[in-house]
Short mmCIF file of C-alpha atoms and ligand atoms in Angstrom, two decimals:
data_model
loop_
_atom_site.label_atom_id
_atom_site.label_comp_id
_atom_site.label_asym_id
_atom_site.label_seq_id
_atom_site.Cartn_x
_atom_site.Cartn_y
_atom_site.Cartn_z
CA MET A 813 -25.92 20.15 16.34
CA ALA A 814 -24.04 18.20 13.70
CA TYR A 815 -20.52 16.95 14.42
CA GLN A 816 -17.84 18.96 12.63
CA VAL A 817 -15.80 16.61 10.47
CA LEU A 818 -12.78 17.47 8.36
CA CYS A 819 -12.07 15.43 5.21
CA ASN A 820 -8.97 15.94 3.09
CA VAL A 821 -10.85 15.04 -0.10
CA ALA A 822 -14.44 15.76 -0.99
CA PRO A 823 -16.31 12.69 0.23
CA SER A 824 -17.94 10.55 -2.41
CA GLU A 825 -21.72 10.29 -2.42
CA LEU A 826 -21.34 6.95 -0.71
CA VAL A 827 -19.29 8.40 2.16
CA SER A 828 -21.67 11.36 2.51
CA HIS A 829 -24.52 8.88 2.70
CA MET A 830 -22.68 6.83 5.34
CA LEU A 831 -21.92 9.93 7.39
CA GLY A 832 -25.55 10.97 7.30
CA GLU A 833 -26.94 14.15 8.74
CA SER A 834 -25.16 13.84 12.05
CA CYS A 835 -21.93 15.17 10.48
CA GLN A 836 -21.16 18.46 8.83
CA VAL A 837 -18.23 17.91 6.50
CA ARG A 838 -15.56 20.51 5.84
CA ILE A 839 -13.01 19.89 3.11
CA TRP A 840 -9.40 20.85 3.52
CA SER A 841 -6.74 19.39 1.24
CA GLY A 842 -3.75 20.31 3.41
CA PRO A 843 -1.37 23.11 4.36
CA ASP A 844 -1.13 24.38 0.76
CA ALA A 845 -4.79 25.37 1.09
CA GLY A 846 -4.00 27.71 4.01
CA LEU A 847 -5.48 27.42 7.50
CA PRO A 848 -9.24 27.95 7.33
CA SER A 849 -11.12 29.53 10.22
CA PHE A 850 -13.20 26.39 10.82
CA LEU A 851 -10.21 24.30 12.00
CA PRO A 852 -10.69 25.01 15.74
CA ALA A 853 -14.26 23.68 15.54
CA ILE A 854 -13.27 20.31 14.03
CA GLU A 855 -14.15 17.26 16.14
CA GLY A 856 -13.29 14.43 13.78
CA LEU A 857 -10.81 13.85 10.96
CA LEU A 858 -11.65 11.49 8.11
CA LEU A 859 -8.55 10.89 6.02
CA TYR A 860 -8.46 9.45 2.52
CA GLY A 861 -4.97 9.31 1.04
CA HIS A 862 -1.84 10.27 2.86
CA LEU A 863 -2.16 13.79 4.23
CA ARG A 864 0.52 14.16 6.91
CA ILE A 865 -0.99 14.70 10.37
CA ASP A 866 1.44 15.67 13.11
CA GLY A 867 1.16 16.90 16.67
CA ALA A 868 1.39 20.56 15.67
CA PHE A 869 -1.62 20.10 13.40
CA MET A 870 -3.56 18.26 16.12
CA ASP A 871 -2.90 21.25 18.39
CA ARG A 872 -4.71 23.49 15.93
CA LEU A 873 -7.82 21.39 16.49
CA PRO A 874 -8.54 21.69 20.24
CA ARG A 875 -11.90 19.89 19.91
CA LEU A 876 -10.48 16.93 17.95
CA ARG A 877 -11.77 13.63 19.41
CA VAL A 878 -10.99 11.10 16.70
CA ILE A 879 -8.82 10.53 13.63
CA SER A 880 -10.18 7.95 11.20
CA ASN A 881 -8.06 6.77 8.30
CA ILE A 882 -9.55 5.07 5.24
CA GLY A 883 -6.65 2.65 4.82
CA VAL A 884 -4.52 0.28 6.83
CA GLY A 885 -1.18 2.11 6.49
CA VAL A 886 -0.93 4.95 8.98
CA ASP A 887 2.64 6.10 8.42
CA HIS A 888 1.35 9.59 7.57
CA ILE A 889 -0.14 10.02 11.04
CA ASP A 890 2.02 10.71 14.09
CA LEU A 891 0.55 8.00 16.32
CA ASP A 892 2.65 8.94 19.36
CA ALA A 893 1.41 12.52 19.13
CA ALA A 894 -2.17 11.24 18.96
CA ARG A 895 -1.60 8.96 21.98
CA GLN A 896 -0.07 11.83 23.97
CA ARG A 897 -3.16 13.92 23.26
CA GLY A 898 -5.57 11.07 23.98
CA ILE A 899 -6.97 11.12 20.43
CA PRO A 900 -7.88 7.63 19.20
CA VAL A 901 -6.82 6.75 15.66
CA GLY A 902 -8.90 4.34 13.59
CA TYR A 903 -7.81 2.41 10.50
CA THR A 904 -9.20 -0.30 8.21
CA PRO A 905 -7.38 -3.63 8.68
CA ASN A 906 -8.43 -7.05 7.32
CA VAL A 907 -11.02 -5.90 4.79
CA LEU A 908 -8.36 -5.20 2.17
CA ASP A 909 -5.95 -8.12 2.65
CA GLN A 910 -7.28 -10.30 -0.16
CA THR A 911 -7.62 -7.40 -2.57
CA VAL A 912 -4.05 -6.24 -2.01
CA ALA A 913 -2.85 -9.83 -2.37
CA ASP A 914 -4.74 -10.11 -5.67
CA MET A 915 -2.98 -6.97 -6.89
CA THR A 916 0.37 -8.32 -5.72
CA PHE A 917 -0.20 -11.29 -7.96
CA ALA A 918 -1.44 -9.09 -10.78
CA LEU A 919 1.88 -7.25 -10.67
CA ILE A 920 3.96 -10.42 -10.36
CA LEU A 921 2.25 -11.86 -13.44
CA ALA A 922 2.35 -8.58 -15.34
CA VAL A 923 6.05 -7.96 -14.85
CA ALA A 924 7.01 -11.61 -15.40
CA ARG A 925 4.93 -12.01 -18.57
CA ASN A 926 5.55 -8.62 -20.21
CA LEU A 927 1.89 -7.71 -20.01
CA VAL A 928 2.37 -3.96 -20.39
CA PRO A 929 4.76 -4.04 -23.37
CA GLY A 930 2.62 -6.83 -24.83
CA VAL A 931 -0.57 -4.75 -24.73
CA ARG A 932 1.30 -1.76 -26.14
CA HIS A 933 2.70 -3.88 -28.99
CA ALA A 934 -0.63 -5.54 -29.78
CA ARG A 935 -2.25 -2.12 -30.16
CA GLY A 936 0.62 -0.53 -32.09
CA PRO A 937 1.55 -0.40 -35.76
CA ASP A 938 4.44 -2.88 -35.40
CA PHE A 939 2.24 -5.90 -34.66
CA LEU A 940 2.04 -7.30 -38.18
CA HIS A 941 2.49 -10.99 -37.55
CA TYR A 942 2.89 -13.43 -34.67
CA GLU A 943 6.52 -13.86 -33.58
CA PRO A 944 7.15 -16.97 -31.47
CA ASP A 945 10.29 -15.64 -29.84
CA PHE A 946 9.04 -12.16 -29.08
CA LEU A 947 8.54 -10.84 -25.51
CA LEU A 948 9.40 -14.10 -23.80
CA GLY A 949 8.75 -13.81 -20.11
CA CYS A 950 9.54 -15.88 -17.06
CA ASP A 951 7.45 -18.60 -15.46
CA VAL A 952 5.70 -17.70 -12.27
CA HIS A 953 4.46 -21.20 -11.47
CA GLY A 954 7.10 -23.32 -9.82
CA ALA A 955 9.30 -20.31 -9.04
CA THR A 956 10.39 -19.18 -5.57
CA LEU A 957 8.49 -16.30 -4.03
CA GLY A 958 10.02 -14.30 -1.18
CA ILE A 959 7.50 -12.41 0.93
CA VAL A 960 8.99 -9.64 3.04
CA GLY A 961 6.35 -9.14 5.72
CA LEU A 962 4.15 -12.15 6.39
CA GLY A 963 1.39 -10.14 8.05
CA ALA A 964 -2.28 -10.30 7.15
CA ILE A 965 -1.66 -9.27 3.53
CA GLY A 966 1.54 -11.31 3.17
CA ARG A 967 -0.33 -14.42 4.32
CA GLN A 968 -2.92 -13.94 1.58
CA VAL A 969 -0.09 -13.60 -0.93
CA ALA A 970 1.36 -16.89 0.34
CA ARG A 971 -2.02 -18.61 -0.05
CA ARG A 972 -2.22 -17.51 -3.67
CA ALA A 973 1.36 -18.65 -4.29
CA ARG A 974 0.38 -22.19 -3.36
CA GLY A 975 -2.06 -22.19 -6.26
CA PHE A 976 0.87 -21.39 -8.53
CA ASP A 977 2.95 -24.25 -7.09
CA MET A 978 5.53 -21.77 -5.86
CA ALA A 979 8.05 -22.36 -3.11
CA VAL A 980 7.41 -19.63 -0.55
CA LEU A 981 10.01 -18.00 1.66
CA TYR A 982 9.12 -15.27 4.10
CA HIS A 983 10.92 -12.83 6.30
CA ASN A 984 9.50 -11.23 9.43
CA ARG A 985 11.17 -9.90 12.56
CA ARG A 986 10.47 -13.31 14.07
CA PRO A 987 9.58 -16.71 12.57
CA ASN A 988 5.88 -17.56 12.71
CA PRO A 989 5.59 -21.37 13.04
CA ALA A 990 1.78 -21.32 12.97
CA ALA A 991 1.76 -19.44 9.66
CA GLU A 992 4.45 -21.78 8.33
CA ALA A 993 2.32 -24.80 9.14
CA GLU A 994 -0.77 -23.24 7.60
CA LEU A 995 0.85 -21.87 4.45
CA GLY A 996 3.80 -24.14 3.79
CA ALA A 997 6.10 -21.11 3.85
CA SER A 998 9.67 -21.27 5.15
CA TYR A 999 11.34 -18.60 7.25
CA ALA A 1000 14.49 -17.03 5.84
CA THR A 1001 16.74 -14.22 6.93
CA LEU A 1002 16.40 -11.22 4.66
CA PRO A 1003 19.71 -11.91 2.87
CA GLU A 1004 18.72 -15.58 2.34
CA LEU A 1005 15.32 -14.61 1.04
CA LEU A 1006 16.76 -12.04 -1.36
CA SER A 1007 19.39 -14.36 -2.75
CA ARG A 1008 17.06 -17.36 -3.24
CA SER A 1009 13.85 -15.76 -4.54
CA ASP A 1010 12.77 -15.31 -8.15
CA TYR A 1011 10.12 -12.82 -7.07
CA VAL A 1012 10.50 -10.66 -3.97
CA THR A 1013 7.35 -8.96 -2.77
CA LEU A 1014 7.34 -6.25 -0.12
CA ASN A 1015 4.26 -6.33 2.10
CA VAL A 1016 5.49 -4.54 5.22
CA PRO A 1017 4.10 -1.38 6.81
CA LEU A 1018 6.34 1.68 6.60
CA THR A 1019 7.94 2.19 10.01
CA PRO A 1020 11.33 3.52 11.13
CA GLU A 1021 12.58 -0.11 10.90
CA THR A 1022 11.38 -0.70 7.34
CA ALA A 1023 12.28 2.68 5.80
CA GLY A 1024 15.06 2.02 3.27
CA LEU A 1025 14.91 -1.72 4.02
CA ILE A 1026 15.79 -2.56 0.42
CA GLY A 1027 18.88 -0.62 -0.60
CA ARG A 1028 22.01 -1.15 -2.66
CA GLU A 1029 23.36 -3.95 -0.46
CA GLN A 1030 20.05 -5.85 -0.47
CA LEU A 1031 19.46 -5.43 -4.21
CA ALA A 1032 22.96 -6.76 -4.84
CA LEU A 1033 21.92 -10.02 -3.16
CA MET A 1034 19.05 -10.61 -5.59
CA LYS A 1035 19.48 -12.81 -8.65
CA PRO A 1036 19.94 -10.95 -11.95
CA THR A 1037 16.84 -12.88 -13.12
CA ALA A 1038 14.71 -11.84 -10.14
CA PHE A 1039 11.91 -9.28 -9.91
CA LEU A 1040 11.05 -6.88 -7.09
CA ILE A 1041 7.41 -6.08 -6.36
CA ASN A 1042 6.63 -3.22 -3.97
CA MET A 1043 3.11 -3.20 -2.54
CA ALA A 1044 4.12 -1.52 0.73
CA ARG A 1045 5.26 2.10 0.61
CA GLY A 1046 7.77 3.73 -1.72
CA ALA A 1047 10.11 4.64 1.12
CA VAL A 1048 10.72 0.96 1.93
CA VAL A 1049 12.97 0.93 -1.14
CA ASP A 1050 15.95 3.15 -1.84
CA GLN A 1051 14.79 4.15 -5.30
CA GLY A 1052 18.17 5.53 -6.37
CA ALA A 1053 19.66 2.12 -5.62
CA LEU A 1054 16.80 0.46 -7.47
CA VAL A 1055 17.40 2.54 -10.61
CA ALA A 1056 21.11 1.66 -10.44
CA ALA A 1057 20.38 -2.07 -10.01
CA LEU A 1058 17.93 -2.07 -12.93
CA GLU A 1059 20.31 -0.14 -15.18
CA ALA A 1060 23.18 -2.48 -14.36
CA GLY A 1061 21.10 -5.62 -14.91
CA GLY A 1062 21.49 -6.51 -11.25
CA ILE A 1063 17.83 -7.52 -11.20
CA ALA A 1064 15.49 -8.35 -14.07
CA GLY A 1065 12.68 -5.91 -13.37
CA ALA A 1066 10.40 -4.26 -10.86
CA ALA A 1067 6.70 -3.69 -10.37
CA LEU A 1068 5.84 -0.82 -8.08
CA ASP A 1069 2.37 0.00 -6.84
CA VAL A 1070 3.88 2.63 -4.56
CA THR A 1071 6.68 5.15 -4.96
CA GLU A 1072 8.30 7.94 -2.99
CA PRO A 1073 7.14 10.56 -3.68
CA GLU A 1074 3.77 9.64 -5.10
CA PRO A 1075 3.45 10.44 -7.91
CA LEU A 1076 7.06 10.45 -9.04
CA PRO A 1077 8.31 13.57 -10.83
CA ARG A 1078 7.37 13.08 -14.48
CA ASP A 1079 11.02 12.89 -15.54
CA HIS A 1080 11.98 10.24 -12.98
CA PRO A 1081 14.09 7.46 -14.57
CA LEU A 1082 11.82 4.71 -13.21
CA LEU A 1083 9.00 5.99 -15.39
CA SER A 1084 10.82 5.30 -18.62
CA MET A 1085 12.45 1.94 -17.89
CA ALA A 1086 11.20 -0.88 -20.09
CA ASN A 1087 11.49 -3.47 -17.31
CA VAL A 1088 9.52 -1.48 -14.74
CA ILE A 1089 5.77 -1.37 -14.22
CA ILE A 1090 4.32 1.39 -12.09
CA THR A 1091 0.70 1.51 -11.00
CA PRO A 1092 -0.83 4.45 -9.12
CA HIS A 1093 -1.28 2.87 -5.65
CA LEU A 1094 -4.09 0.53 -6.68
CA GLY A 1095 -3.51 -2.16 -4.04
CA SER A 1096 -6.95 -2.02 -2.42
CA ALA A 1097 -8.72 -0.22 -5.24
CA THR A 1098 -11.80 -2.31 -5.99
CA TRP A 1099 -15.39 -1.20 -5.61
CA GLN A 1100 -16.11 -3.84 -3.03
CA THR A 1101 -13.04 -3.27 -0.87
CA ARG A 1102 -13.12 0.51 -0.99
CA ARG A 1103 -16.77 0.38 0.07
CA ALA A 1104 -15.88 -1.85 3.04
CA MET A 1105 -12.95 0.42 3.97
CA LYS A 1106 -15.14 3.51 3.85
CA GLN A 1107 -17.82 1.87 5.98
CA MET A 1108 -15.25 0.77 8.56
CA ALA A 1109 -13.67 4.23 8.65
CA VAL A 1110 -17.05 5.94 9.04
CA ASP A 1111 -17.94 3.52 11.84
CA ASN A 1112 -14.64 4.37 13.57
CA LEU A 1113 -15.26 8.08 13.10
CA LYS A 1114 -18.77 7.97 14.49
CA ALA A 1115 -17.69 5.87 17.45
CA GLY A 1116 -15.00 8.42 18.31
CA LEU A 1117 -17.36 11.35 17.90
CA GLU A 1118 -19.92 9.68 20.13
CA GLY A 1119 -17.34 8.74 22.76
CA ARG A 1120 -17.57 4.99 22.11
CA PRO A 1121 -14.54 2.69 21.62
CA LEU A 1122 -13.36 2.58 18.01
CA VAL A 1123 -14.17 -0.63 16.14
CA ASN A 1124 -10.63 -0.78 14.73
CA ARG A 1125 -8.16 1.31 16.64
CA VAL A 1126 -4.46 1.50 15.84
CA ALA A 1127 -3.50 4.04 18.52
C1 DGY B 442 -3.58 1.43 2.72
O1 DGY B 442 -4.64 0.93 3.08
O2 DGY B 442 -2.64 1.66 3.47
C2 DGY B 442 -3.46 1.81 1.29
O3 DGY B 442 -2.14 1.86 0.91
C3 DGY B 442 -4.14 3.11 1.03
O4 DGY B 442 -3.54 4.09 1.79
#
């Protein structure tokens, strides 16, 4: 008998191939799709994206033995509820660190060097001759980068910053002397980091401690010439405060790979601001990394279904 697996999106051919014939996949996009009769038979959950999974939902699945998330951020899963029910939760750490760090730098460079307006201009009817003083950006090399969250991804960001001759500040709950020695980064309190950095990048997980971490007070500490880059989760930033800071010239610009909600309502002010870049949560979106994430998540899922320890377990 094949294991009954629930996916919230139709699995790609690659994932179906990885799952093999030992799993029968049911697709359920979430509560808006009603509560199908197959839910009580489900033994494993394979999540792609951010479908909210809480204890009440777990209770609808009495045979559930494993939750496997294709991604490292698990803020959409109630981990305590899973622990209480003895359901292991798998995730995909490490394989995406470099890719997310690459994208962090892509956004830093794009927002600093007017890449998006530049491409738009180059393709549009107004580009009739070269203008030496048009769309002047800011240097990235030699500037000060503030990394909020020097975890596995933040460390990769710091490594890249060295190649750009940047001074690197970081903020974590606690200083990390080993990482400082390895990366040449200096610990700063959050207010110090915000007030000294030219580029502030958010690389923290979303937790009760980091929700709303960057609000009006914090944005007010940033230099009017500084840029905010959010690679974490939208809810880490108070977006109302961000709009106000951008409108008032309190900061120079923002690049957001994540927003709250995602996507933003189409009339949200952040979508029409000239000094804001928004990408649709592309942090780990490369062929190579997504393949590795899928493989790791399928390995976790199969281990849970077969009663073996998960390769990468978060709860
Ligand atoms: C992650 O891995 O957490 C990405 O943001 C995709 O959810």
